[in-house]
Coordinates of C-alpha atoms and ligand atoms in Angstrom, one line a residue:
X1 CA 54.4 84.1 -64.5
X2 CA 51.0 85.1 -63.0
X3 CA 49.1 82.4 -60.8
X4 CA 46.1 82.9 -63.4
X5 CA 45.6 82.8 -67.2
X6 CA 42.0 83.3 -68.7
X7 CA 41.4 82.1 -72.0
X8 CA 38.3 83.4 -73.1
X9 CA 36.5 81.9 -76.3
X10 CA 34.9 84.9 -77.6
X11 CA 34.4 88.7 -77.0
X12 CA 31.2 88.1 -75.3
X13 CA 32.7 85.4 -73.1
X14 CA 35.5 88.3 -71.9
X15 CA 33.2 90.7 -71.2
X16 CA 31.2 88.1 -68.9
X17 CA 34.6 86.7 -67.2
X18 CA 36.0 90.1 -66.5
X19 CA 34.3 91.1 -63.3
X20 CA 35.3 87.9 -61.5
X21 CA 39.1 88.0 -62.8
X22 CA 41.9 89.1 -60.2
X23 CA 42.1 92.7 -60.3
X24 CA 45.8 93.2 -61.5
X25 CA 45.2 91.7 -64.8
X26 CA 46.7 92.5 -68.3
X27 CA 46.1 91.1 -71.8
X28 CA 48.3 88.5 -73.4
X29 CA 48.5 88.5 -77.2
X30 CA 51.8 87.1 -78.5
X31 CA 53.5 87.7 -75.4
X32 CA 56.9 88.8 -76.9
X33 CA 56.7 92.1 -74.7
X34 CA 54.8 90.9 -71.7
X35 CA 56.4 87.4 -71.5
X36 CA 60.4 89.3 -71.9
X37 CA 58.8 91.8 -69.3
X38 CA 57.8 88.8 -67.0
X39 CA 60.9 87.3 -67.4
X40 CA 63.1 90.2 -66.4
X41 CA 60.7 91.0 -63.2
X42 CA 59.1 93.8 -64.5
X43 CA 55.5 92.1 -64.6
X44 CA 53.8 92.0 -61.6
X45 CA 50.3 90.9 -62.4
X46 CA 48.2 88.4 -60.9
X47 CA 46.5 87.3 -64.0
X48 CA 46.9 87.4 -67.6
X49 CA 44.0 87.5 -69.9
X50 CA 44.9 85.5 -73.4
X51 CA 43.0 87.1 -76.2
X52 CA 45.5 85.7 -79.0
X53 CA 42.8 83.4 -80.4
X54 CA 39.9 85.4 -80.1
X55 CA 38.1 85.3 -83.7
X56 CA 36.8 88.6 -83.4
X57 CA 40.6 90.0 -83.2
X58 CA 42.1 87.5 -85.4
X59 CA 40.7 88.4 -89.1
X60 CA 42.0 90.9 -91.7
X61 CA 38.6 92.2 -93.5
X62 CA 38.1 94.5 -96.4
X63 CA 35.0 97.1 -97.0
X64 CA 34.7 98.9 -99.7
X65 CA 36.6 101.9 -98.0
X66 CA 38.5 100.3 -95.8
X67 CA 40.7 97.6 -94.5
X68 CA 40.5 96.0 -91.0
X69 CA 43.3 94.5 -89.4
X70 CA 42.5 92.5 -86.2
X71 CA 44.6 93.6 -83.5
X72 CA 45.8 89.7 -82.7
X73 CA 46.6 89.3 -86.4
X74 CA 50.4 87.6 -86.5
X75 CA 52.8 89.7 -88.1
X76 CA 53.8 86.9 -90.1
X77 CA 50.2 86.7 -91.5
X78 CA 50.3 90.2 -92.1
X79 CA 53.1 89.8 -94.5
X80 CA 51.4 87.1 -96.8
X81 CA 48.1 89.1 -96.5
X82 CA 47.1 90.1 -100.2
X83 CA 44.7 92.8 -99.2
X84 CA 47.9 94.3 -96.7
X85 CA 50.3 94.3 -99.7
X86 CA 47.9 96.0 -101.7
X87 CA 46.4 98.7 -99.2
X88 CA 49.3 99.1 -96.5
X89 CA 52.5 99.4 -98.8
X90 CA 54.1 101.3 -95.8
X91 CA 53.4 98.7 -93.4
X92 CA 54.7 95.9 -96.0
X93 CA 57.8 97.7 -96.2
X94 CA 58.5 98.0 -92.5
X95 CA 57.6 93.9 -91.8
X96 CA 61.0 93.0 -92.8
X97 CA 62.7 95.3 -90.3
X98 CA 60.3 93.8 -87.7
X99 CA 62.4 91.7 -85.4
X100 CA 62.9 88.2 -86.8
X101 CA 60.8 85.9 -88.6
X102 CA 60.1 83.5 -85.5
X103 CA 59.3 86.8 -83.4
X104 CA 57.1 87.6 -86.2
X105 CA 55.2 84.6 -85.9
X106 CA 53.9 85.5 -82.3
X107 CA 53.9 89.4 -82.3
X108 CA 50.7 91.3 -82.9
X109 CA 49.8 94.7 -84.1
X110 CA 47.9 95.0 -81.0
X111 CA 50.5 94.2 -78.5
X112 CA 52.8 96.6 -80.4
X113 CA 50.4 99.7 -79.9
X114 CA 49.4 99.0 -76.7
X115 CA 53.2 98.4 -75.6
X116 CA 53.6 101.9 -76.8
X117 CA 57.2 102.0 -77.4
X118 CA 58.3 105.2 -79.5
X119 CA 60.5 102.9 -81.8
X120 CA 57.6 100.3 -82.4
X121 CA 57.7 99.7 -86.0
X122 CA 54.5 98.6 -86.9
X123 CA 53.0 101.7 -85.4
X124 CA 54.9 104.0 -86.7
X125 CA 54.1 102.4 -90.4
X126 CA 50.2 102.3 -89.5
X127 CA 50.4 106.1 -88.3
X128 CA 51.8 106.9 -91.7
X129 CA 49.1 104.9 -93.4
X130 CA 46.5 107.1 -91.8
X131 CA 45.1 104.1 -89.4
X132 CA 42.5 104.7 -86.9
X133 CA 42.6 102.2 -83.8
X134 CA 39.3 100.4 -82.9
X135 CA 38.9 100.1 -78.9
X136 CA 36.0 97.9 -76.6
X137 CA 35.1 98.1 -73.2
X138 CA 32.2 95.9 -72.6
X139 CA 29.4 97.4 -75.0
X140 CA 31.1 100.5 -75.1
X141 CA 33.2 101.2 -78.4
X142 CA 35.3 104.0 -79.4
X143 CA 37.7 105.2 -82.3
X144 CA 40.9 107.1 -82.3
X145 CA 43.4 108.2 -84.8
X146 CA 46.0 106.0 -84.2
X147 CA 48.6 108.7 -83.6
X148 CA 46.4 110.1 -80.7
X149 CA 46.4 106.9 -78.9
X150 CA 50.1 107.7 -77.6
X151 CA 50.8 109.8 -74.6
X152 CA 54.1 109.3 -73.5
X153 CA 56.8 106.5 -73.8
X154 CA 54.9 103.3 -72.9
X155 CA 52.0 105.5 -72.0
X156 CA 48.5 105.1 -73.9
X157 CA 45.0 106.8 -73.9
X158 CA 43.8 103.0 -73.1
X159 CA 41.4 102.8 -70.2
X160 CA 41.3 100.0 -67.5
X161 CA 40.5 96.6 -69.5
X162 CA 40.1 98.6 -72.8
X163 CA 41.0 96.6 -75.6
X164 CA 42.4 97.3 -79.0
X165 CA 40.2 95.4 -81.5
X166 CA 42.0 96.4 -84.6
X167 CA 43.0 99.0 -86.9
X168 CA 41.2 100.4 -90.0
X169 CA 43.2 102.0 -93.2
X170 CA 41.6 104.0 -95.6
X171 CA 41.7 102.2 -98.9
X172 CA 43.5 104.9 -100.6
X173 CA 46.2 104.0 -103.7
X174 CA 49.3 105.5 -102.4
X175 CA 53.3 104.6 -102.4
X176 CA 54.9 103.4 -99.2
X177 CA 58.5 103.5 -98.0
X178 CA 59.9 102.3 -94.5
X179 CA 63.7 103.0 -93.6
X180 CA 64.9 102.3 -90.4
X181 CA 68.2 102.7 -89.1
X182 CA 70.0 100.1 -86.4
X183 CA 73.0 98.5 -85.4
X184 CA 72.7 96.2 -88.4
X185 CA 70.3 96.1 -91.2
X186 CA 68.0 93.5 -89.7
X187 CA 66.9 92.6 -86.1
X188 CA 67.7 95.5 -84.0
X189 CA 65.8 98.4 -82.0
X190 CA 66.0 101.2 -84.3
X191 CA 68.1 104.3 -83.8
X192 CA 65.6 106.1 -86.0
X193 CA 62.9 105.2 -88.5
X194 CA 60.9 107.2 -90.8
X195 CA 57.6 105.7 -92.7
X196 CA 56.3 107.8 -95.7
X197 CA 52.8 107.3 -97.6
X198 CA 52.8 109.4 -100.5
X199 CA 50.0 109.7 -103.4
X200 CA 51.8 110.9 -106.3
X201 CA 50.5 111.8 -109.6
X202 CA 52.3 112.8 -112.7
X203 CA 55.8 113.4 -110.7
X204 CA 53.7 115.8 -107.9
X205 CA 53.1 114.5 -104.3
X206 CA 49.0 115.1 -103.4
X207 CA 49.3 114.0 -100.1
X208 CA 51.7 112.6 -98.0
X209 CA 52.0 111.3 -94.1
X210 CA 55.2 111.2 -92.9
X211 CA 55.8 109.1 -89.2
X212 CA 59.1 108.7 -87.3
X213 CA 59.8 106.0 -84.6
X214 CA 62.5 106.6 -82.1
X215 CA 62.9 110.3 -82.3
X216 CA 60.2 111.4 -79.8
X217 CA 58.8 110.3 -76.9
X218 CA 55.9 108.7 -78.6
X219 CA 55.2 107.2 -82.4
X220 CA 55.6 110.6 -84.3
X221 CA 53.2 111.7 -86.6
X222 CA 55.1 114.9 -88.4
X223 CA 52.2 116.9 -89.2
X224 CA 54.3 120.2 -90.5
X225 CA 56.7 117.9 -93.1
X226 CA 53.3 116.2 -94.1
X227 CA 51.5 119.4 -95.0
X228 CA 54.4 120.9 -96.4
X229 CA 55.1 118.1 -99.0
X230 CA 51.4 118.5 -100.4
X231 CA 51.2 119.7 -104.0
X232 CA 55.2 119.6 -104.4
X233 CA 57.0 118.3 -107.3
X234 CA 59.1 115.1 -106.3
X235 CA 62.5 116.2 -106.9
X236 CA 66.0 116.4 -105.0
X237 CA 65.4 120.0 -104.2
X238 CA 62.0 119.0 -102.5
X239 CA 63.6 116.2 -101.0
X240 CA 66.5 118.5 -99.6
X241 CA 64.1 120.8 -98.1
X242 CA 61.6 118.1 -96.4
X243 CA 64.9 116.7 -95.0
X244 CA 65.7 119.9 -93.4
X245 CA 62.0 120.6 -92.1
X246 CA 61.9 117.5 -90.5
X247 CA 64.7 117.7 -88.3
X248 CA 62.9 120.5 -86.9
X249 CA 59.9 118.2 -86.1
X250 CA 61.5 115.7 -84.1
X251 CA 62.9 115.8 -80.4
X252 CA 65.4 112.6 -80.1
X253 CA 67.3 111.8 -76.8
X254 CA 70.7 110.5 -76.6
X255 CA 70.6 107.0 -74.6
X256 CA 72.5 103.5 -75.0
X257 CA 71.7 103.2 -78.9
X258 CA 72.3 106.4 -80.3
X259 CA 72.7 110.2 -80.0
X260 CA 70.7 112.8 -80.3
X261 CA 72.2 114.9 -83.1
X262 CA 72.9 112.3 -85.0
X263 CA 69.5 110.8 -85.0
X264 CA 68.3 114.1 -85.9
X265 CA 70.4 114.1 -88.7
X266 CA 69.7 110.7 -89.7
X267 CA 65.7 111.5 -89.8
X268 CA 66.6 114.1 -92.8
X269 CA 68.7 111.4 -94.7
X270 CA 65.9 108.6 -94.3
X271 CA 63.3 111.0 -95.7
X272 CA 65.0 111.8 -98.7
X273 CA 65.5 108.0 -99.2
X274 CA 61.9 107.3 -98.7
X275 CA 60.8 110.4 -101.2
X276 CA 63.3 108.9 -103.9
X277 CA 61.8 105.2 -103.2
X278 CA 58.4 106.7 -103.6
X279 CA 59.1 108.3 -106.8
X280 CA 60.6 105.4 -108.2
Ligands
LIG301 C1 63.8 89.8 -79.0 C2 62.8 91.0 -79.7 C3 62.9 91.8 -80.7 C4 62.1 93.0 -81.0 N1 62.0 93.7 -82.1 C5 61.1 94.5 -82.3 C6 61.2 95.1 -83.9 O1 62.2 94.9 -84.2 N2 60.1 96.2 -83.7 C7 59.2 96.1 -82.9 O2 58.0 97.1 -83.2 N3 59.0 95.8 -81.8 C8 60.0 94.5 -81.6 N4 60.0 94.1 -80.6 C9 58.7 94.1 -79.3 C10 57.6 93.2 -79.9 O3 57.7 91.7 -80.6 C11 56.3 94.1 -80.1 O4 55.9 95.3 -79.6 C12 55.2 93.1 -80.7 O5 54.3 93.6 -81.7 C13 54.4 92.9 -79.0 O6 53.1 92.2 -79.5 P1 52.6 90.6 -78.7 O7 51.2 90.5 -79.3 O8 53.9 89.9 -78.6 O9 52.4 91.8 -77.4 P2 52.2 90.9 -75.8 O10 53.5 90.7 -75.4 O11 51.2 90.1 -75.8 O12 51.5 92.5 -75.2 C14 52.2 93.4 -75.0 C15 51.5 94.5 -74.1 O13 50.3 95.2 -75.4 C16 48.8 94.6 -74.3 N5 48.0 94.1 -75.2 C17 48.4 92.9 -76.3 N6 47.3 93.3 -76.9 C18 46.3 93.9 -77.0 C19 45.0 94.3 -77.3 N7 44.4 93.9 -78.2 N8 44.5 95.4 -76.5 C20 45.0 95.7 -75.3 N9 46.3 95.5 -74.9 C21 46.9 94.5 -75.5 C22 49.5 93.5 -73.2 O14 48.6 93.5 -72.1 C23 51.1 94.1 -73.3 O15 50.8 95.2 -71.9 C24 60.9 92.6 -79.9 C25 60.9 92.0 -79.1 C26 61.6 91.3 -78.7 C27 61.7 90.3 -77.5

């Protein structure tokens, strides 16, 4: 544990306090990654800034064209949110695969994104949902396509002290699926995961977005497969061709959890299952 924990009551107070806080500081949201790292002796920061109750980060808000999900909303709150279920079917399908119910009561999407693990389930689902990430550093605000936030394993384009405010998902009716292959059906880090968002009309894919976890250095947006699927009839032949194509887009590694060749093969299997489920 660091010597100092700050807990600003608002964003305004955070920006005011920041210059006086110890320089080796990190944000603390649900703590499921940060406290785990600290317990393992891998966090050496002198100060944690608890942002978990900042009202500006705790809301889910609808506008006419988009859904804003605050970065500090708990995964279990998203699970119960009617607008999230309506507009984010991929994220909703991913949530039961996300850790355990007790972890979901603490973990947030902001922490999932800032931690930048290639196997982050929430991030992978949101990339398929075509989410943007909204960032703030004092008065400066910027927005990035979420897929562009990640620069490598555990590395992001976040500037020092830059805060993830939340995520914006366009309100577009679509089907969603999330298939995760792990050591068991629930509660485990994935060997491979596939997220699919698809707008389907008359048995044809109008628009598709495929994202993958654990098979590249970053949560991967599969641009070629997504573009290829647009306009195709949903059929076993389309699923088989898409499954071949996706295997050429991923770059898995062999590690303690799985082998590269198996992971690559499973990306095809999981994508055909996702297409089948989106069509049902
Ligand atoms: C037992 C266990 C099982 C797990 N299973 C899964 C799983 O199945 N799927 C999965 O995806 N993850 C899993 N995780 C990882 C973890 O729960 C998630 O990554 C979670 O979303 C992190 O969110 P948090 O709020 O707890 O982040 P924290 O631990 O509070 O923070 C993580 C990092 O993000 C930074 N940060 C947090 N919020 C912000 C913000 N708003 N702006 C900028 N930086 C920020 C922190 O400074 C820190 O560096 C698991 C973890 C554990 C311990």
